[in-house]
PDB file of C-alpha atoms (C1' of nucleotides) in Angstrom:
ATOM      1  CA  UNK C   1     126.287 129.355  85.969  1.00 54.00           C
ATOM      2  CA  UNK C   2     122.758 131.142  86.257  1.00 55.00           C
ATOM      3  CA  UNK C   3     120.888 129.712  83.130  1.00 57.00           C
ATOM      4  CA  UNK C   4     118.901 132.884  82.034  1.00 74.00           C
ATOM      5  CA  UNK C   5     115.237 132.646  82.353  1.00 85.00           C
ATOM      6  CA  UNK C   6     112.480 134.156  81.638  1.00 92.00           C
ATOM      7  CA  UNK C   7     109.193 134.492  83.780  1.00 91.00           C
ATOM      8  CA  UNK C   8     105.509 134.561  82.361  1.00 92.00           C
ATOM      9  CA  UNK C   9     102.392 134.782  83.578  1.00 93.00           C
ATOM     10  CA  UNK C  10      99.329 133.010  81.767  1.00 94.00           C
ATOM     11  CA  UNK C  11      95.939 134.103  82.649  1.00 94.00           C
ATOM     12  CA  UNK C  12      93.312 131.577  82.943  1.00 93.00           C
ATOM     13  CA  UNK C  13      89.872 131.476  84.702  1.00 90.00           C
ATOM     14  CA  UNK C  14      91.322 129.875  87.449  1.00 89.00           C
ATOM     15  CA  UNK C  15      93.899 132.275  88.138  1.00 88.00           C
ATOM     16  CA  UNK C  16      97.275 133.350  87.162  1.00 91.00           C
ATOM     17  CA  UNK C  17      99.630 130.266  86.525  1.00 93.00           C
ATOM     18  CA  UNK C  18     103.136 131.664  86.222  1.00 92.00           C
ATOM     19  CA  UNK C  19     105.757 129.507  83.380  1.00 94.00           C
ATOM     20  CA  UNK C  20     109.344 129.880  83.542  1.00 93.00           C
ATOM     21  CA  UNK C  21     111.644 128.987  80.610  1.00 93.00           C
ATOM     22  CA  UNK C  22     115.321 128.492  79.935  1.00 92.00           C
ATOM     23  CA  UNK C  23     117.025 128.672  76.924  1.00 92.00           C
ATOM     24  CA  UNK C  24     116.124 125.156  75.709  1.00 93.00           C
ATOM     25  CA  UNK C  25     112.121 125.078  76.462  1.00 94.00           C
ATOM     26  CA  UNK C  26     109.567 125.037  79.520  1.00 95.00           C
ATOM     27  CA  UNK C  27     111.014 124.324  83.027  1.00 94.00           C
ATOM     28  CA  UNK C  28     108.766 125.397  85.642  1.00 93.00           C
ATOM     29  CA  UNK C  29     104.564 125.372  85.242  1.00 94.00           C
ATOM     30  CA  UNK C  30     103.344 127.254  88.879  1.00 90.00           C
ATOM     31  CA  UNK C  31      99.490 127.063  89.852  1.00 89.00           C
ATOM     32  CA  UNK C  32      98.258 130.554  91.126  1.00 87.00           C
ATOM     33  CA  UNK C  33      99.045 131.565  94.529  1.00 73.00           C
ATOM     34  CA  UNK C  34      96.288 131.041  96.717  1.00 61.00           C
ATOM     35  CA  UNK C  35      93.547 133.149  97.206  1.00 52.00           C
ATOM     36  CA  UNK C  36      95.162 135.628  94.262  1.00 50.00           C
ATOM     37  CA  UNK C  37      92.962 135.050  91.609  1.00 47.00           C
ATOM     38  CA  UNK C  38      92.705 138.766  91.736  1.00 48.00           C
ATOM     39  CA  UNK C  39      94.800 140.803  89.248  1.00 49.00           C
ATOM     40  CA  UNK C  40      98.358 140.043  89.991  1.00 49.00           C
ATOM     41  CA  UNK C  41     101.410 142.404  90.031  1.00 49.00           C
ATOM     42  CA  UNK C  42     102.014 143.860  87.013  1.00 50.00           C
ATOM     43  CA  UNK C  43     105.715 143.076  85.739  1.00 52.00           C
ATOM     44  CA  UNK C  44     107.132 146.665  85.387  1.00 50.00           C
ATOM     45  CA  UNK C  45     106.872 147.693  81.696  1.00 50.00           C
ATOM     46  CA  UNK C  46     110.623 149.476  82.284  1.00 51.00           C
ATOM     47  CA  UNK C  47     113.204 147.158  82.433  1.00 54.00           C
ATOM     48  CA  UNK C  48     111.732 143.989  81.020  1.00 60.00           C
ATOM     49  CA  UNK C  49     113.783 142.596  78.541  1.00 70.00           C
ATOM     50  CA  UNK C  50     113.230 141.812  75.577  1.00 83.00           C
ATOM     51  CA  UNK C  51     111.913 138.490  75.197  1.00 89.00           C
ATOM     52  CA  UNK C  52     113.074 136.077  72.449  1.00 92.00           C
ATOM     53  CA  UNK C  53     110.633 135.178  69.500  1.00 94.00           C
ATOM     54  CA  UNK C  54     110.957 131.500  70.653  1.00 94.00           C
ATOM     55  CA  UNK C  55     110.238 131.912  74.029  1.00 94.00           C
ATOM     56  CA  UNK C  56     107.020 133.976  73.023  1.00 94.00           C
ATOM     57  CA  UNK C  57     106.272 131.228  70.501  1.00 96.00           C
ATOM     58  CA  UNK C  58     106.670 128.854  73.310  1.00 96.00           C
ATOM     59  CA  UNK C  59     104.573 130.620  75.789  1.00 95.00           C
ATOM     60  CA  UNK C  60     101.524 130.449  73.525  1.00 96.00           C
ATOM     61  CA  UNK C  61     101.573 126.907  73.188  1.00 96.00           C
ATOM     62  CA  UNK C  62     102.151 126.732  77.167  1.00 96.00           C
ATOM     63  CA  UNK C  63      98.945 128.661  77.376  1.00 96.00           C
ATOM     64  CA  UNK C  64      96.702 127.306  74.820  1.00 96.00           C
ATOM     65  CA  UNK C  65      97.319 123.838  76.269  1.00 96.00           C
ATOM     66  CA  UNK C  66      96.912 124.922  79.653  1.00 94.00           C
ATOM     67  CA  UNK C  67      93.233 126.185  78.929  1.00 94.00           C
ATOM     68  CA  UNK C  68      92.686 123.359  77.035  1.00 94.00           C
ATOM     69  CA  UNK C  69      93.454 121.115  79.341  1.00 93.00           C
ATOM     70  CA  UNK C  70      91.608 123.162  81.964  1.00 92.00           C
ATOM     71  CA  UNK C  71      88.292 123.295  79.382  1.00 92.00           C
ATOM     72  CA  UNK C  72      88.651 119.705  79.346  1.00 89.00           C
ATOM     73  CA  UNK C  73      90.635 119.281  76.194  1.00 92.00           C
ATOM     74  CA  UNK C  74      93.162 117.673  75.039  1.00 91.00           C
ATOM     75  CA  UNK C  75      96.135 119.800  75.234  1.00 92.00           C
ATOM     76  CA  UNK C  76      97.344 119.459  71.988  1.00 90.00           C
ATOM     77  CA  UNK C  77     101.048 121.173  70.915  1.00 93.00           C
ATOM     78  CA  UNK C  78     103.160 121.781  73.793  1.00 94.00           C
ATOM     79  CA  UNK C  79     106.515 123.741  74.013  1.00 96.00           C
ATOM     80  CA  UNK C  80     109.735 122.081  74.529  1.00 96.00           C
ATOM     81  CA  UNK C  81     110.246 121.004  77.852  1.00 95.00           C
ATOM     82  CA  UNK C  82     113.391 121.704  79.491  1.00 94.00           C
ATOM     83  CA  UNK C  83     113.517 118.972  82.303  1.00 93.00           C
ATOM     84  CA  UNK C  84     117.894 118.992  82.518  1.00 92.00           C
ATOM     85  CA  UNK C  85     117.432 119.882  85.711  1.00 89.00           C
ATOM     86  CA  UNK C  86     116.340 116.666  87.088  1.00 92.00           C
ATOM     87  CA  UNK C  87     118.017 113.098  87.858  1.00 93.00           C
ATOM     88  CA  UNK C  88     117.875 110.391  85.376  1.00 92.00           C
ATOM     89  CA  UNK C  89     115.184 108.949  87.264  1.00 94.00           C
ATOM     90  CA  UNK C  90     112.900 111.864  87.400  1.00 94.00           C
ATOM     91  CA  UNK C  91     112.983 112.541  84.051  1.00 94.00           C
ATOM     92  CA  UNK C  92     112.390 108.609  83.753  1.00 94.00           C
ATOM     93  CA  UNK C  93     109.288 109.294  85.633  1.00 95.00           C
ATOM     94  CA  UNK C  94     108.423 112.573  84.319  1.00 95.00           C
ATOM     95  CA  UNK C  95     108.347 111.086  80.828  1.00 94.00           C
ATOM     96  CA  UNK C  96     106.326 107.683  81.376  1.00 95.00           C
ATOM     97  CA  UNK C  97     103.941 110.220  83.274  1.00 94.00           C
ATOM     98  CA  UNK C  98     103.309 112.130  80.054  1.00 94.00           C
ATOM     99  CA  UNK C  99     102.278 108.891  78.122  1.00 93.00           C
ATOM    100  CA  UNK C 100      99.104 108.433  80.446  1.00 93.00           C
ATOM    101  CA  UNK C 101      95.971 109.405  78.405  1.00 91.00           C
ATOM    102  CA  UNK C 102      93.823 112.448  79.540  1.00 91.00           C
ATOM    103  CA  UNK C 103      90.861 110.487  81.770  1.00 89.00           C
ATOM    104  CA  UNK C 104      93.534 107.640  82.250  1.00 91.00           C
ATOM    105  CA  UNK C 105      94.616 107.296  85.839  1.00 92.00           C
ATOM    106  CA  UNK C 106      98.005 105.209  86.936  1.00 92.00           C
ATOM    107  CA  UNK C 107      99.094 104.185  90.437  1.00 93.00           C
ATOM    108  CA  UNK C 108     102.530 104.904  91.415  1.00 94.00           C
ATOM    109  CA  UNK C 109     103.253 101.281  91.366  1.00 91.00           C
ATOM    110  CA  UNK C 110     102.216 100.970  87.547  1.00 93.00           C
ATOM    111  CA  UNK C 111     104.964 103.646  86.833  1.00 93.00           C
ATOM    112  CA  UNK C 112     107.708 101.990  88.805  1.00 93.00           C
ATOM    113  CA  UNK C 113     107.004  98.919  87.049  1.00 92.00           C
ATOM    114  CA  UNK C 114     106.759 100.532  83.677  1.00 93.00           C
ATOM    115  CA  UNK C 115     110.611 102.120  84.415  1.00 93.00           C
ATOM    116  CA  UNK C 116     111.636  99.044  85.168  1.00 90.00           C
ATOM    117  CA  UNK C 117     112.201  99.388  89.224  1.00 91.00           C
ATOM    118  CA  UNK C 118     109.130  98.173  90.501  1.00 91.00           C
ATOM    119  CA  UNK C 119     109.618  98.336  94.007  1.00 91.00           C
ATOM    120  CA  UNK C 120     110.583 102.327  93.533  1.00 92.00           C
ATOM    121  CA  UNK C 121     107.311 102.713  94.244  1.00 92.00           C
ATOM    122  CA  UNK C 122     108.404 105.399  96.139  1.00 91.00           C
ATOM    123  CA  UNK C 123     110.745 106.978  94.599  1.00 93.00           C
ATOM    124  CA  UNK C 124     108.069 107.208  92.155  1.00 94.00           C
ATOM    125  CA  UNK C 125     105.936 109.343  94.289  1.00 91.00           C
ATOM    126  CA  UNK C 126     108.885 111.164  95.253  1.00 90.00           C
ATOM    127  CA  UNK C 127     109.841 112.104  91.275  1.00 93.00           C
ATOM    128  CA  UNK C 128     106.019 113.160  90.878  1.00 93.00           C
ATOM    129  CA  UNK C 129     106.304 115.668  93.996  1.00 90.00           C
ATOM    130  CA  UNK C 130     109.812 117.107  92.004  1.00 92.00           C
ATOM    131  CA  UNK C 131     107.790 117.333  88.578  1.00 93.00           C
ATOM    132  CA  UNK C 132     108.214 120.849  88.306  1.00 93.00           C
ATOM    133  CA  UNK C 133     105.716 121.243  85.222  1.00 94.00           C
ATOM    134  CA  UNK C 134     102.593 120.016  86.695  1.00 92.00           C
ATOM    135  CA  UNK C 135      99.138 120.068  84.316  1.00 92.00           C
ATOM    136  CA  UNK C 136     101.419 119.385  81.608  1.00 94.00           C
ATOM    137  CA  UNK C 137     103.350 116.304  82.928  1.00 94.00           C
ATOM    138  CA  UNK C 138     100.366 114.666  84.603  1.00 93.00           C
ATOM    139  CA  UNK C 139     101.208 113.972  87.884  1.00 90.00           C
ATOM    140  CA  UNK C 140      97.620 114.910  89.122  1.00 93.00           C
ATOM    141  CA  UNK C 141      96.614 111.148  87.324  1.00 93.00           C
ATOM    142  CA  UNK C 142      98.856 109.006  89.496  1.00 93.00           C
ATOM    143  CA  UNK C 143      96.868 107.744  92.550  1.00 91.00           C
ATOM    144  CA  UNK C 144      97.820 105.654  95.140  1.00 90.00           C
ATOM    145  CA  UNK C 145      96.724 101.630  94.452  1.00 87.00           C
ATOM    146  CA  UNK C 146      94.333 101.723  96.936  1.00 83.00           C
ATOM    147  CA  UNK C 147      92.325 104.587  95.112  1.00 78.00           C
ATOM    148  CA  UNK C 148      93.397 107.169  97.265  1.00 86.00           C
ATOM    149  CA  UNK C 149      94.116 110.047  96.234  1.00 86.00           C
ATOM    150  CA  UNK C 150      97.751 110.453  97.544  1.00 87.00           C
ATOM    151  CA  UNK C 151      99.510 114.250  97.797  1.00 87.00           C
ATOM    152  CA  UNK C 152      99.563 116.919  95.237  1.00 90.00           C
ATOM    153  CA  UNK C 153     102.736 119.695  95.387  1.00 86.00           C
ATOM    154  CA  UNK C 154      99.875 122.103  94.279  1.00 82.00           C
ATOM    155  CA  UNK C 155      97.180 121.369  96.975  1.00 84.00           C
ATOM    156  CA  UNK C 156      95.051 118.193  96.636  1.00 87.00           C
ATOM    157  CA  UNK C 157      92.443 120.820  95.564  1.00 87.00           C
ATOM    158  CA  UNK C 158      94.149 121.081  92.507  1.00 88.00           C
ATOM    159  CA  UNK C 159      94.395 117.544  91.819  1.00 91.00           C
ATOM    160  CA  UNK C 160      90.910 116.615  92.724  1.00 91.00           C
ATOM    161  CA  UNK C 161      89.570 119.665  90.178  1.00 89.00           C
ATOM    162  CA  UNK C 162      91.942 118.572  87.187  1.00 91.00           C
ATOM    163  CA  UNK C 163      90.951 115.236  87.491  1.00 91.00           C
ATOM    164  CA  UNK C 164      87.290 116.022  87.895  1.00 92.00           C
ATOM    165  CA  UNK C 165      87.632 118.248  84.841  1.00 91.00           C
ATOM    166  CA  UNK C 166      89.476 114.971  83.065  1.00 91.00           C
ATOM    167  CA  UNK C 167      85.875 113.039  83.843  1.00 88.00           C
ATOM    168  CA  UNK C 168      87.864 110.732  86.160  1.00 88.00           C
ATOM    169  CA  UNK C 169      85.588 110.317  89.030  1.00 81.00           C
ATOM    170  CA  UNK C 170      87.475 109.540  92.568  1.00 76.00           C
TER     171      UNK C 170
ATOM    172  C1'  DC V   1      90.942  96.682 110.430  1.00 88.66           C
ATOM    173  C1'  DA V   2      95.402  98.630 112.375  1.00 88.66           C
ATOM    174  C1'  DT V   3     100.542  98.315 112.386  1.00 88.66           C
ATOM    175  C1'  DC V   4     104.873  97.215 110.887  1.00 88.66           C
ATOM    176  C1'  DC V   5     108.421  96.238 107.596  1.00 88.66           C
ATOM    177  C1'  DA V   6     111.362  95.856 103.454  1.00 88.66           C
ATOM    178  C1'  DG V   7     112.783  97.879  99.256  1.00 88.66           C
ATOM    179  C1'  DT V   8     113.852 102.344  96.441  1.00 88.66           C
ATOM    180  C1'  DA V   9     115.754 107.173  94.862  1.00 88.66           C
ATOM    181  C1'  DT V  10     116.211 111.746  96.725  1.00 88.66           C
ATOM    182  C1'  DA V  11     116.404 115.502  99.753  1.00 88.66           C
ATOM    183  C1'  DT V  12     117.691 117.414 103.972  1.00 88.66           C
ATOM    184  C1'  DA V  13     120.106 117.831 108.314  1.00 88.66           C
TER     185       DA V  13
ATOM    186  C1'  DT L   1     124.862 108.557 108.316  1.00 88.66           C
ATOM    187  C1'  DA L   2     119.981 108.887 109.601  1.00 88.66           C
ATOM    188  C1'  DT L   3     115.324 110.139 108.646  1.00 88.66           C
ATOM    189  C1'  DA L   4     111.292 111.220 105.995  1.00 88.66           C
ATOM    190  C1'  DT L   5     108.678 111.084 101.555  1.00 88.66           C
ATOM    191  C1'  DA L   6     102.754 112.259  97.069  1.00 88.66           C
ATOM    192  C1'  DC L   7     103.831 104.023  98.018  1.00 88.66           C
ATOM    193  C1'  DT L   8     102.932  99.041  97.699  1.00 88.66           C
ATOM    194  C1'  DG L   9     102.398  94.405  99.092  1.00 88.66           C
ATOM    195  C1'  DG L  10     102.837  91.102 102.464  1.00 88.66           C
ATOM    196  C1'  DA L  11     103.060  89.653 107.348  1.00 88.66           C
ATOM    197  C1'  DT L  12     101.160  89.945 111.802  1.00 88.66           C
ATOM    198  C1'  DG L  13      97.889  90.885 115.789  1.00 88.66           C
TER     199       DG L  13
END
DNA sequence: CATCCAGTATATA
DNA sequence: TATATACTGGATG
């Protein structure tokens, strides 16, 4: 069964971030492609389907917390988010993750404990890598205890920028 | 300070 | 089944 989805780009100053949604919200948040911040492919205008009220609806709230958040804001309203397609413990993960405060960092530790399996610790980072709607499910604020930095799916770049732009100073 | 190890959930081979 | 992770905390040299 191929859940439908639809594919959207949002344009930001820092590049093209591309959102994919299913029938039931937000699954999928992608940083630009590297380099790319050039204009992007056009989607063909023939042939694109029609695209569903709510799904539009949805895709400006993806946006306008997305440049929030990149301006340094507080996101404010965000779209459903459709995270069915992870395990009970990623979307355990995914959700404590969304509780930490813009400027608030967490080790990976903290969130195992606050799931309940503190010595997941690395399951924990392993969840963050699958969070497949970064920016918007905070992964970028979990460190490592020691104040390292730790990995970012989206380039430690990323990470280091959005958490610079958060006033969290490494 | 450098290594190693256990414990954990998942993914991959 | 074995190995490797975006880890941590403790043991050991």
């Amino acid at each position: 069964m191929k859940t439908q989805s639809v594919t959207l780009p949002i344009f930001t100053s820092a590049g093209q971030f591309v959102a994919r949604y299913s029938e039931n919200g937000l699954v999928e948040l992608d940083f630009p492609k590297v380099g790319s911040a050039r204009r992007a492919d056009r989607t063909p205008q023939r042939g694109v389907p029609t695209i569903p009220a709510t799904i539009r609806k949805w895709h400006r709230a993806t946006a306008a917390a997305l440049k929030n958040i990149l301006a340094g804001r507080l996101p404010g309203k965000l779209p459903p988010l459709d995270l069915s397609n992870g395990t009970m413990f990623q979307r355990k993960v995914w959700n404590t993750l969304r509780k930490i405060a813009r400027g608030q960092t967490k080790s990976y530790g903290e969130i195992a404990r606050a799931i309940g399996r503190p010595k997941a610790v690395r399951a924990v980072g392993g969840a963050c890598g699958a969070n497949p709607i970064p920016v918007l499910v905070p992964c970028h604020r979990v460190l490592a205890a020691n104040g390292k930095v730790g990995g970012f799916s989206g380039g430690l770049n990323w990470k280091r920028e959005l958490l610079a732009r958060e006033g969290v100073s490494l």
